Tab-separated table of C-alpha atoms in Angstrom:
chain	number	residue	atom	x	y	z
K	1160	MET	CA	-4.251	7.807	11.529
K	1161	ALA	CA	-5.709	5.593	8.836
K	1162	LEU	CA	-3.749	2.491	9.813
K	1163	ALA	CA	-4.357	2.744	13.550
K	1164	ASP	CA	-7.024	0.048	13.186
K	1165	PRO	CA	-5.636	-3.474	12.524
K	1166	LEU	CA	-8.616	-4.208	10.268
K	1167	ARG	CA	-7.539	-1.427	7.911
K	1168	ILE	CA	-4.045	-2.887	7.761
K	1169	ARG	CA	-5.542	-6.267	6.822
K	1170	LEU	CA	-7.689	-4.628	4.129
K	1171	LEU	CA	-4.710	-2.815	2.649
K	1172	GLU	CA	-2.649	-6.011	2.707
K	1173	ALA	CA	-5.437	-7.893	0.914
K	1174	LEU	CA	-5.420	-5.312	-1.868
K	1175	TRP	CA	-1.728	-5.680	-2.713
K	1176	GLY	CA	-2.488	-8.631	-4.991
K	1177	ILE	CA	-5.409	-7.538	-7.169
K	1178	PRO	CA	-8.203	-4.964	-7.028
K	1179	GLN	CA	-11.120	-6.244	-4.967
K	1180	SER	CA	-14.668	-5.242	-4.127
K	1181	ALA	CA	-15.969	-4.734	-0.612
K	1182	ARG	CA	-17.696	-8.131	-0.888
K	1183	GLU	CA	-14.415	-9.852	-1.784
K	1184	LEU	CA	-12.583	-8.027	0.998
K	1185	ALA	CA	-15.342	-9.006	3.423
K	1186	ASP	CA	-14.739	-12.661	2.583
K	1187	HIS	CA	-11.006	-12.145	3.140
K	1188	VAL	CA	-11.454	-10.650	6.626
K	1189	ASP	CA	-14.546	-12.730	7.499
K	1190	LEU	CA	-16.860	-9.781	8.145
K	1191	PRO	CA	-20.036	-8.514	6.463
K	1192	ALA	CA	-19.328	-6.074	3.626
K	1193	ASP	CA	-21.449	-3.338	5.208
K	1194	ARG	CA	-19.001	-3.231	8.149
K	1195	LEU	CA	-16.103	-2.397	5.795
K	1196	TYR	CA	-17.326	0.724	4.015
K	1197	TYR	CA	-16.339	3.042	6.887
K	1198	HIS	CA	-12.836	1.554	6.953
K	1199	LEU	CA	-12.464	1.656	3.171
K	1200	ASN	CA	-13.508	5.309	3.252
K	1201	GLN	CA	-10.857	6.038	5.897
K	1202	LEU	CA	-8.168	4.381	3.759
K	1203	GLU	CA	-9.369	6.245	0.672
K	1204	GLN	CA	-9.370	9.625	2.446
K	1205	ALA	CA	-5.814	8.964	3.667
K	1206	GLY	CA	-4.733	8.386	0.069
K	1207	LEU	CA	-3.777	4.755	0.714
K	1208	ILE	CA	-6.349	3.181	-1.611
K	1209	GLU	CA	-8.335	4.330	-4.612
K	1210	ILE	CA	-11.161	3.034	-6.748
K	1211	ALA	CA	-9.697	1.008	-9.602
K	1212	GLU	CA	-12.961	0.525	-11.463
K	1213	TYR	CA	-16.735	0.437	-11.230
K	1214	ARG	CA	-18.597	-2.691	-12.351
K	1215	PRO	CA	-22.330	-2.659	-13.053
K	1216	LEU	CA	-24.583	-4.923	-10.997
K	1217	ALA	CA	-28.218	-5.865	-11.372
K	1218	ARG	CA	-30.920	-3.181	-11.049
K	1219	GLY	CA	-28.545	-0.335	-11.984
K	1220	LYS	CA	-26.275	-0.635	-8.960
K	1221	VAL	CA	-22.523	-0.309	-9.263
K	1222	GLU	CA	-19.808	-2.182	-7.394
K	1223	ARG	CA	-16.519	-0.451	-6.570
K	1224	PHE	CA	-13.201	-2.253	-6.869
K	1225	TYR	CA	-10.406	-0.905	-4.686
K	1226	THR	CA	-6.647	-0.949	-5.213
K	1227	PRO	CA	-3.656	0.527	-3.358
K	1228	ALA	CA	-2.999	4.126	-4.378
K	1229	PHE	CA	0.325	4.849	-5.995
K	1230	THR	CA	1.026	8.535	-5.729
K	1231	GLU	CA	3.871	10.553	-7.115
K	1232	PRO	CA	5.995	12.471	-4.638
K	1233	PRO	CA	5.085	16.137	-4.373
K	1234	SER	CA	7.109	18.535	-6.492
K	1235	ASP	CA	9.875	20.684	-5.075
K	1236	ALA	CA	7.287	23.475	-4.806
K	1237	ALA	CA	5.226	21.484	-2.272
K	1238	ASN	CA	4.641	23.097	1.085
K	1239	PRO	CA	5.763	21.330	4.287
K	1240	GLU	CA	2.232	20.085	5.048
K	1241	GLU	CA	1.902	18.440	1.617
K	1242	MET	CA	5.299	16.788	1.989
K	1243	ALA	CA	4.484	15.607	5.523
K	1244	GLU	CA	1.179	14.128	4.328
K	1245	PHE	CA	2.908	12.310	1.479
K	1246	LEU	CA	5.692	10.962	3.717
K	1247	GLY	CA	3.120	9.862	6.308
K	1248	SER	CA	1.227	7.916	3.635
K	1249	MET	CA	4.458	6.303	2.450
K	1250	LEU	CA	5.362	5.299	6.002
K	1251	ASP	CA	1.849	3.912	6.597
K	1252	ALA	CA	2.048	1.834	3.405
K	1253	THR	CA	5.524	0.614	4.363
K	1254	ARG	CA	4.291	-0.315	7.842
K	1255	ALA	CA	1.421	-2.303	6.299
K	1256	ASP	CA	3.792	-4.114	3.938
K	1257	LEU	CA	6.200	-4.982	6.756
K	1258	ASN	CA	3.325	-6.271	8.899
K	1259	ALA	CA	2.052	-8.383	6.003
K	1260	ALA	CA	5.511	-9.820	5.398
K	1261	TYR	CA	6.079	-10.785	9.009
K	1262	ARG	CA	2.542	-12.147	9.403
K	1263	SER	CA	2.961	-14.231	6.236
K	1264	LYS	CA	6.330	-15.530	7.402
K	1265	HIS	CA	4.890	-16.369	10.822
K	1266	ASN	CA	2.062	-18.328	9.139
K	1267	GLY	CA	4.503	-20.385	7.091
K	1268	GLY	CA	4.424	-18.319	3.922
K	1269	ARG	CA	7.513	-17.309	2.024
K	1270	ARG	CA	7.692	-13.559	2.196
K	1271	GLU	CA	11.236	-12.293	2.346
K	1272	ILE	CA	12.073	-8.984	3.918
K	1273	ASP	CA	15.332	-7.312	4.798
K	1274	LEU	CA	15.271	-4.201	6.889
K	1275	HIS	CA	18.240	-1.913	7.295
K	1276	ARG	CA	18.462	1.367	9.095
K	1277	GLY	CA	21.386	3.678	9.185
K	1278	ALA	CA	22.778	7.046	8.307
K	1279	LEU	CA	25.034	7.778	5.371
K	1280	ARG	CA	27.291	10.751	4.840
K	1281	LEU	CA	27.836	11.102	1.125
K	1282	THR	CA	29.515	13.531	-1.187
K	1283	ASP	CA	27.392	14.945	-3.983
K	1284	GLU	CA	29.050	12.504	-6.392
K	1285	ALA	CA	28.458	9.512	-4.125
K	1286	LEU	CA	24.816	10.546	-3.608
K	1287	THR	CA	24.299	10.764	-7.369
K	1288	GLU	CA	25.876	7.315	-7.788
K	1289	LEU	CA	23.744	5.800	-5.005
K	1290	ARG	CA	20.544	7.218	-6.508
K	1291	SER	CA	21.524	5.799	-9.891
K	1292	HIS	CA	22.092	2.334	-8.380
K	1293	ILE	CA	18.748	2.443	-6.557
K	1294	GLU	CA	16.956	3.490	-9.737
K	1295	GLN	CA	18.606	0.635	-11.665
K	1296	LEU	CA	17.615	-1.889	-8.982
K	1297	ALA	CA	14.044	-0.582	-8.867
K	1298	THR	CA	13.790	-0.856	-12.639
K	1299	ARG	CA	15.312	-4.328	-12.706
K	1300	PHE	CA	13.389	-5.844	-9.794
K	1301	GLY	CA	10.352	-3.569	-9.466
K	1302	ASP	CA	7.933	-5.557	-11.636
K	1303	ARG	CA	5.010	-6.291	-9.281
K	1304	ASP	CA	3.675	-8.898	-11.728
K	1305	ALA	CA	6.907	-10.892	-11.874
K	1306	PRO	CA	6.897	-14.335	-10.250
K	1307	GLY	CA	8.723	-14.780	-6.987
K	1308	VAL	CA	8.566	-13.708	-3.377
């Protein structure tokens, strides 16, 4: 599991703000950059991060900048393994975000989080209405660049 290592969770959390290079991430987690490449590769293979851009360095070298991966859900034609992989990635990303929120709150930051768990029994009409409300809320409040917590 890609997020079984707490360092990988910290790396993923650090990337939620802006794309960063391994050197920048190394400064964030206080480790040498060469110790991060294995972990970044694990996150990339799990589909949790991707390369946002390549920037040229001196002597023809190139620096990679990483960002969280935003993937579309598989189509209805997806096989169970593809759907399970996608849902696992979504749960891993959610776990990382929850950990970041609670860690930030514990350290005095203002990171609000509400967590609700339950089961709903809905008619087809009620399900359609609920999905519409969720889509409206996501559109209204889903701007990652908006100010706020």
